Structure formats: structure tokens, C-alpha cells
Coordinates of C-alpha atoms in Angstrom, one line a residue:
M1 CA -42.7 92.2 61.4
A2 CA -43.0 88.3 61.3
S3 CA -44.1 86.5 64.5
T4 CA -40.9 84.3 64.1
T5 CA -38.6 87.4 64.0
I6 CA -35.8 87.1 66.7
R7 CA -36.3 89.6 69.5
T8 CA -33.4 88.8 71.8
V9 CA -30.5 86.5 72.2
T10 CA -28.8 85.9 75.4
V11 CA -25.5 84.0 76.0
E12 CA -24.4 82.6 79.5
P13 CA -22.0 79.9 80.9
L14 CA -23.6 76.6 81.8
N15 CA -21.3 74.7 84.4
I16 CA -22.5 71.2 85.5
P17 CA -20.4 69.0 87.7
L18 CA -19.9 65.2 86.9
L19 CA -20.7 62.4 89.3
E20 CA -17.1 61.4 88.8
P21 CA -14.2 62.3 86.7
F22 CA -14.6 60.9 83.0
A23 CA -11.3 59.9 81.5
I24 CA -10.8 59.1 77.7
A25 CA -7.6 58.7 75.7
T26 CA -7.4 62.4 75.0
G27 CA -8.1 63.8 78.4
S28 CA -10.2 63.8 81.6
V29 CA -13.0 66.1 82.6
S30 CA -14.8 66.5 86.0
S31 CA -17.4 69.0 85.0
A32 CA -19.2 70.2 81.8
C33 CA -18.1 73.8 81.1
N34 CA -20.7 74.6 78.4
V35 CA -22.5 77.6 77.1
L36 CA -26.3 78.3 77.1
I37 CA -28.0 80.3 74.2
T38 CA -31.5 81.6 74.6
I39 CA -33.4 83.0 71.7
R40 CA -36.8 84.7 72.0
L41 CA -39.0 85.3 69.1
Q42 CA -41.6 88.2 68.4
D43 CA -44.6 85.9 69.4
G44 CA -42.9 85.0 72.8
S45 CA -41.6 81.5 71.6
V46 CA -38.3 80.8 73.4
G47 CA -35.6 78.4 72.1
Y48 CA -32.6 76.9 73.9
G49 CA -29.3 75.9 72.5
E50 CA -26.2 74.3 74.1
C51 CA -22.5 74.5 73.2
A52 CA -20.3 71.8 74.6
P53 CA -16.6 72.6 73.8
F54 CA -14.1 70.0 74.5
P55 CA -10.6 71.4 73.7
P56 CA -9.0 68.0 72.6
S57 CA -11.8 67.3 70.2
T58 CA -13.1 70.7 69.0
G59 CA -10.2 73.0 69.8
E60 CA -12.6 75.3 71.7
S61 CA -12.9 76.3 75.3
Q62 CA -15.8 77.7 77.2
G63 CA -14.1 81.1 76.9
T64 CA -13.7 81.0 73.1
A65 CA -17.4 79.7 72.8
L66 CA -18.7 82.4 75.0
A67 CA -16.9 85.1 73.0
A68 CA -18.0 83.7 69.6
A69 CA -21.7 83.2 70.7
Q70 CA -21.7 86.7 72.0
G71 CA -20.4 87.9 68.6
C72 CA -23.4 86.1 66.9
V73 CA -26.1 88.2 68.9
E74 CA -26.1 91.2 66.6
I75 CA -26.1 89.1 63.5
L76 CA -29.3 87.3 64.7
V77 CA -31.5 90.0 66.4
G78 CA -34.1 91.2 63.9
Q79 CA -33.8 88.3 61.6
D80 CA -36.4 85.8 60.8
A81 CA -35.9 82.4 62.5
A82 CA -37.8 80.8 59.6
N83 CA -34.7 81.4 57.5
W84 CA -32.7 79.2 59.9
R85 CA -30.7 77.7 57.1
Q86 CA -29.5 81.1 55.8
L87 CA -28.7 82.3 59.5
A88 CA -26.7 78.9 60.1
K89 CA -24.8 79.6 56.8
A90 CA -24.0 83.1 57.9
I91 CA -22.9 82.0 61.5
H92 CA -20.8 79.1 60.0
S93 CA -19.0 81.4 57.5
L94 CA -17.9 83.6 60.4
Y95 CA -17.3 81.3 63.1
Y96 CA -16.4 78.0 61.2
A97 CA -13.6 77.2 63.8
Q98 CA -16.2 77.4 66.6
T99 CA -18.4 74.4 65.6
T100 CA -20.1 74.0 69.0
V101 CA -21.2 77.7 68.8
C102 CA -22.8 77.1 65.4
A103 CA -24.4 74.0 66.7
G104 CA -25.8 75.8 69.8
I105 CA -27.3 78.6 67.7
E106 CA -28.9 76.2 65.0
M107 CA -30.4 74.4 68.1
A108 CA -31.8 77.5 69.7
L109 CA -33.2 78.7 66.3
L110 CA -35.0 75.4 65.5
D111 CA -36.3 74.9 69.2
A112 CA -37.7 78.5 69.0
L113 CA -39.1 78.1 65.4
T114 CA -40.8 74.7 66.1
H115 CA -42.2 76.1 69.4
S116 CA -43.8 78.8 67.3
Y117 CA -45.0 76.3 64.7
G118 CA -46.5 74.2 67.5
I119 CA -44.7 70.9 66.3
P120 CA -42.1 68.8 68.3
L121 CA -38.6 69.0 66.8
Y122 CA -38.6 65.2 65.9
V123 CA -41.7 65.8 63.8
F124 CA -39.9 68.8 62.0
F125 CA -37.0 66.4 61.2
G126 CA -39.3 63.8 59.6
G127 CA -41.0 61.9 62.4
A128 CA -39.6 58.6 61.6
S129 CA -40.0 57.5 65.2
N130 CA -40.6 59.1 68.6
S131 CA -37.9 57.4 70.7
V132 CA -34.2 56.3 70.7
E133 CA -32.3 53.9 73.0
T134 CA -28.8 54.9 74.1
D135 CA -25.9 52.9 75.5
L136 CA -24.0 53.8 78.5
S137 CA -20.3 54.8 78.5
I138 CA -17.7 53.5 81.0
P139 CA -14.5 55.7 81.0
M140 CA -10.9 54.5 81.3
V141 CA -11.1 53.1 84.9
T142 CA -9.6 50.1 86.7
P143 CA -11.1 46.8 85.8
E144 CA -12.6 46.5 89.3
H145 CA -14.4 49.8 88.9
G146 CA -15.4 48.9 85.4
Y147 CA -17.0 45.7 86.7
T148 CA -19.0 47.8 89.3
L149 CA -20.2 50.3 86.8
A150 CA -21.2 47.5 84.3
Q151 CA -23.3 45.9 87.1
A152 CA -24.9 49.2 87.8
A153 CA -25.8 49.6 84.1
V154 CA -27.5 46.3 84.1
K155 CA -29.6 47.4 87.1
Q156 CA -30.5 50.6 85.2
G157 CA -32.0 48.6 82.4
I158 CA -29.3 49.5 79.9
H159 CA -28.8 47.1 76.9
S160 CA -25.5 48.1 75.5
I161 CA -22.2 49.5 77.0
K162 CA -19.5 51.8 75.3
I163 CA -16.1 51.2 76.7
K164 CA -13.3 53.8 76.5
I165 CA -10.0 52.3 75.4
G166 CA -7.0 53.7 73.6
G167 CA -4.4 53.5 76.4
D168 CA -2.2 50.7 77.6
L169 CA -3.3 47.5 75.6
R170 CA -3.3 45.2 78.5
E171 CA -5.1 47.6 80.7
D172 CA -7.7 48.1 78.0
V173 CA -8.2 44.4 77.4
A174 CA -8.5 43.8 81.1
R175 CA -11.1 46.6 81.4
V176 CA -13.2 45.1 78.6
E177 CA -13.0 41.7 80.1
A178 CA -14.0 42.9 83.6
I179 CA -17.0 44.8 82.0
R180 CA -18.1 41.7 80.1
E181 CA -18.1 39.7 83.4
G182 CA -20.1 42.5 85.1
A183 CA -22.7 42.7 82.2
P184 CA -22.5 39.3 80.6
G185 CA -25.5 39.7 78.2
L186 CA -25.0 43.3 77.1
G187 CA -23.7 44.5 73.7
L188 CA -20.3 46.1 73.9
T189 CA -18.8 48.9 71.7
L190 CA -15.2 50.1 72.0
D191 CA -14.1 53.8 71.6
A192 CA -10.3 54.5 71.3
N193 CA -10.7 58.2 70.8
Q194 CA -7.8 58.3 68.4
G195 CA -5.5 56.5 71.1
Y196 CA -4.1 53.6 69.0
T197 CA -2.0 53.1 65.8
A198 CA -3.5 50.7 63.4
N199 CA -1.6 47.8 64.6
E200 CA -2.4 48.3 68.3
A201 CA -6.2 48.5 67.4
L202 CA -5.9 45.1 65.5
L203 CA -3.8 43.6 68.5
C204 CA -6.7 44.7 70.8
L205 CA -9.3 43.1 68.8
E206 CA -7.3 40.0 68.4
A207 CA -6.6 39.8 72.2
L208 CA -10.4 40.2 72.9
D209 CA -11.2 37.5 70.3
G210 CA -8.9 35.2 72.1
R211 CA -11.2 35.7 75.2
D212 CA -14.3 35.2 73.1
I213 CA -15.3 38.9 73.1
R214 CA -16.6 40.4 69.9
P215 CA -17.4 43.9 70.1
L216 CA -20.3 45.4 68.0
L217 CA -18.1 48.3 66.9
M218 CA -14.7 49.9 67.3
E219 CA -14.8 53.6 67.1
Q220 CA -12.0 55.9 66.0
P221 CA -9.1 53.7 66.6
V222 CA -6.5 56.0 65.2
H223 CA -5.6 59.7 64.9
K224 CA -8.4 61.7 63.2
D225 CA -6.0 62.6 60.2
D226 CA -4.9 59.0 59.7
Y227 CA -7.4 57.9 57.0
E228 CA -5.1 55.3 55.8
G229 CA -4.8 53.9 59.2
L230 CA -8.5 53.8 59.5
R231 CA -8.8 52.0 56.1
Y232 CA -6.1 49.6 57.3
V233 CA -8.0 48.5 60.5
T234 CA -11.3 48.3 58.6
Q235 CA -9.7 46.0 56.0
H236 CA -8.1 43.7 58.5
T237 CA -11.0 43.0 60.9
T238 CA -14.6 41.9 60.6
V239 CA -15.6 44.2 63.5
P240 CA -17.2 47.3 62.1
V241 CA -15.1 50.4 62.4
A242 CA -16.5 53.9 63.0
A243 CA -15.2 57.4 62.2
D244 CA -15.9 59.9 64.9
E245 CA -13.3 62.6 65.2
S246 CA -12.3 62.0 61.4
A247 CA -16.0 62.7 60.5
S248 CA -16.2 66.3 61.2
D249 CA -18.1 67.4 58.0
A250 CA -19.8 66.0 54.9
A251 CA -16.6 66.5 52.8
S252 CA -14.4 64.4 55.2
V253 CA -17.1 61.8 55.3
A254 CA -17.4 61.6 51.5
R255 CA -13.7 61.1 51.4
L256 CA -13.7 58.3 54.0
L257 CA -16.6 56.5 52.3
K258 CA -14.9 56.8 48.8
M259 CA -11.7 55.2 50.4
G260 CA -13.7 52.4 52.1
A261 CA -12.1 53.5 55.2
V262 CA -15.0 52.9 57.6
N263 CA -18.3 51.0 57.9
V264 CA -20.0 53.3 60.3
V265 CA -20.1 57.2 60.7
N266 CA -20.7 58.9 64.1
I267 CA -22.6 62.2 63.8
K268 CA -22.2 64.7 66.6
L269 CA -24.0 68.0 66.6
M270 CA -21.0 69.6 68.3
K271 CA -18.6 68.6 65.6
A272 CA -20.8 69.5 62.6
G273 CA -23.8 71.4 63.5
I274 CA -27.4 70.5 62.4
V275 CA -27.3 71.5 58.7
E276 CA -24.1 69.6 58.2
A277 CA -25.4 66.6 60.2
L278 CA -28.4 66.4 57.8
D279 CA -25.9 66.3 55.0
I280 CA -23.7 63.6 56.5
A281 CA -26.8 61.5 57.2
A282 CA -27.9 61.7 53.6
L283 CA -24.5 60.8 52.4
C284 CA -24.4 57.7 54.7
R285 CA -28.0 56.6 53.6
A286 CA -27.1 57.0 49.9
T287 CA -24.0 54.7 50.4
H288 CA -25.8 52.2 52.8
T289 CA -23.2 53.3 55.5
Q290 CA -24.4 52.7 59.0
L291 CA -25.1 55.7 61.1
M292 CA -24.3 56.4 64.8
I293 CA -25.1 59.5 66.9
G294 CA -23.0 60.6 69.8
A295 CA -22.3 63.5 72.0
M296 CA -19.6 65.6 73.9
M297 CA -20.2 66.2 77.7
E298 CA -23.7 67.6 77.1
S299 CA -26.7 68.1 79.3
R300 CA -30.3 67.0 78.8
L301 CA -30.7 70.1 76.4
A302 CA -28.2 69.2 73.7
I303 CA -28.9 65.4 74.2
A304 CA -32.5 66.1 73.6
A305 CA -31.8 67.8 70.3
A306 CA -29.6 64.8 69.2
A307 CA -32.3 62.4 70.2
H308 CA -35.0 64.4 68.3
L309 CA -32.7 64.5 65.2
A310 CA -32.0 60.7 65.4
A311 CA -35.7 59.8 66.0
G312 CA -37.0 62.2 63.3
L313 CA -34.6 61.0 60.6
G314 CA -34.6 57.3 61.7
G315 CA -32.0 54.6 60.7
F316 CA -29.5 55.1 63.4
S317 CA -27.8 51.8 64.2
F318 CA -25.9 53.0 67.2
I319 CA -27.1 55.6 69.8
D320 CA -24.6 57.1 72.2
L321 CA -26.4 59.8 74.0
D322 CA -25.8 58.9 77.7
T323 CA -24.0 62.0 79.0
P324 CA -27.0 63.3 81.2
M325 CA -26.5 60.1 83.1
L326 CA -23.0 61.2 84.1
L327 CA -23.8 64.5 85.4
A328 CA -24.4 65.3 89.0
E329 CA -27.1 68.0 88.4
D330 CA -29.8 68.6 85.7
P331 CA -30.5 72.2 85.1
F332 CA -33.4 71.4 82.7
T333 CA -36.6 69.4 82.7
G334 CA -38.4 67.8 79.6
G335 CA -37.1 67.0 76.2
F336 CA -37.8 63.2 76.7
E337 CA -39.0 60.8 79.3
Q338 CA -36.3 58.2 80.2
R339 CA -36.9 54.5 81.0
G340 CA -33.7 52.6 81.2
G341 CA -31.8 53.5 78.1
V342 CA -34.9 54.5 76.2
Y343 CA -35.5 58.3 75.6
D344 CA -39.3 58.6 74.8
L345 CA -40.1 61.8 73.0
S346 CA -43.8 61.3 72.5
S347 CA -45.0 63.7 75.3
V348 CA -43.2 66.6 73.8
K349 CA -45.9 69.0 72.4
S350 CA -43.5 71.6 70.6
G351 CA -39.8 72.4 69.9
L352 CA -37.4 70.4 72.0
G353 CA -39.8 70.4 75.0
I354 CA -37.1 71.6 77.4
E355 CA -37.6 74.0 80.2
R356 CA -35.2 75.6 82.6
R357 CA -35.6 74.4 86.2

């Protein structure tokens, strides 16, 4: 029996309260209701994976994710984690509608495997660099509260802020303006989470332009299935436009790029899983399309996995991995060391470097 044979797989709920409710165009959350997967190998190596279902984005709930993850246990036990791509394919073919579960299992497999190999996960992914710098997100709050949060971000040493929009246009513009006043030197990106029509998105950018505000990026301005709307916005503004919810797999990304619908693609492990994320990144590199990496409401565990992927591959223009900063508790240690918005992975000896508290 190989030392990397999977001995046990355990599945449990992972509930973490937020510091304050987080509202976006598709809904509001006050806690992360996630799932923790633990894989133990024959040689004693342990790997952790996290599923972060968010019903409006992935169509999954904690309940469906727990059930699907539980269903994967018998598929995995006794298999060799070194065949992680084959195992990922088997899980995807059965639970293709539960993408966060596929992501969580791939994460746990690779964490356990690279622990066994004695290398950090970012080195396994290519070792292009050993750190990433994230932005900080500000949800759909009043302009006054946005101003306060922006000032706090500056004090934290953050260099760019992502602002949630996609609601009432006037309120959105007022929020962006207030945040710019609270953090005058910082780069601003906008995320509409499918909340606008193409015309509303352009009106928003026009109104901001009139106030001398030019965002670095506008993410997912229109509904995820409205590829034509995305292309329309992209063709009528010089602000880069990113696909997030529209970019769920390599096939949809290939279609978006062929249409010239976006300039940037946001990879999220919870949407695509790790194997698919690598394919999407390759597609974007081949077409000189800018890469972004983002997250659902994830703890330090899944964020560490995304940071290791982005650092290992390199070439990500936009990093949006701030969710651990929005949580009231941290059930894990390690994975990275944080200074301001910088996640430094260089002290990780093997795997993700994550331990349970």
C-alpha cells in the first residue's frame, strides 16, 4: 500500500460568524456556513479542504454540501492521493452541481499530498512567487459607514478597496464617492454582482467619471447569462470589465474571450475547483487576458489555498482574498503570515501550512 493512500475522510460543518452583516446585490450573510473536509493518508499526513457554498452564486447550501461531501467518502477511501486529478474527475462527474464540494475535496487531497511530499503547495503549483497582496471589500453600506470602513482600511495598510455596487445607482455612486474621500490614495475596484443592466453599468461609470473617479475594474456588471450585455459594457467603456459569475468553467471562459466580452477573468476555487481553475488560467495566459482571483465567504483555510495557487502560478493582476478579515473568529492558524494586505507564504514548510486551533 502506498504511503499516500487515503486512510480516512471526515466531513463536518464549519460555522464562523462575521464581524458585521455583508450585503451584496444578490443577498446578505451574517455568518459563513461552510463545510470542513479532512483527509488522512497512510503515512499520517493530514489535508484540509473547505467548501463555501453561497446559494445565490453556487446554488448550494451547507446542507447539500454536507450531503454531497459525505457521499464522496467511500469513493476516496483506499485510493492513492497521488492520483488527485483522476479522483477530482470522478468527484466532478458525480457531483458536478456541487462545485464547492469538488473544490474542497481537491484542496484536501492536494494539502495532504504536498504534506506527504514535504513541499509547500505554492511550490507544487510552480513557485512563481511566495506572496500575494489582497484588496479589502466594502459591502453595500451607507456612504457614511463606507467612509469609516475606508479609513480603517488605510490604517490596516491596505492598498486597494473593492466596493460592492449593483443596487440603486444614486446610492452606489454616493458610496463610491464617500469611500474615495475616506481612502483618497487607494485603488478602487467595483463589483456589481450581476445587479445592473448594461446601460445602468455604463451610467454608473459615467457618473463616477463626472466626479473624477476612475475605477481600476468593474466586475460582473450584468446577469451571469447575459454575455451580450457584458460585451456591450466592455465595448463602451475604457474601464476593464471582469467576468466572475459568468466565468464558472473553462468552456464559458473560452466563449467569453472569443466574443471579446471581457478583459479580465475572476477565478474562484469555489466556482470551478482546482483542476478547472488551472485550465482557466492557462486559457487566459494564452490570450493575454488579465487574471483575477476571488473568493466566497471563506476562512483562512480556503483563502490560503487560493493564495498558494495565485502565488504559485503568478501573473494575477487583481487579488481579492480578504474574507478572513471579515470574520469574527479564526478556527485555523498558519497558511500565510499577513502584513497589511500582503499574505506571505514563505514560512510554510509543506502543504497549505494550515493547522486547526
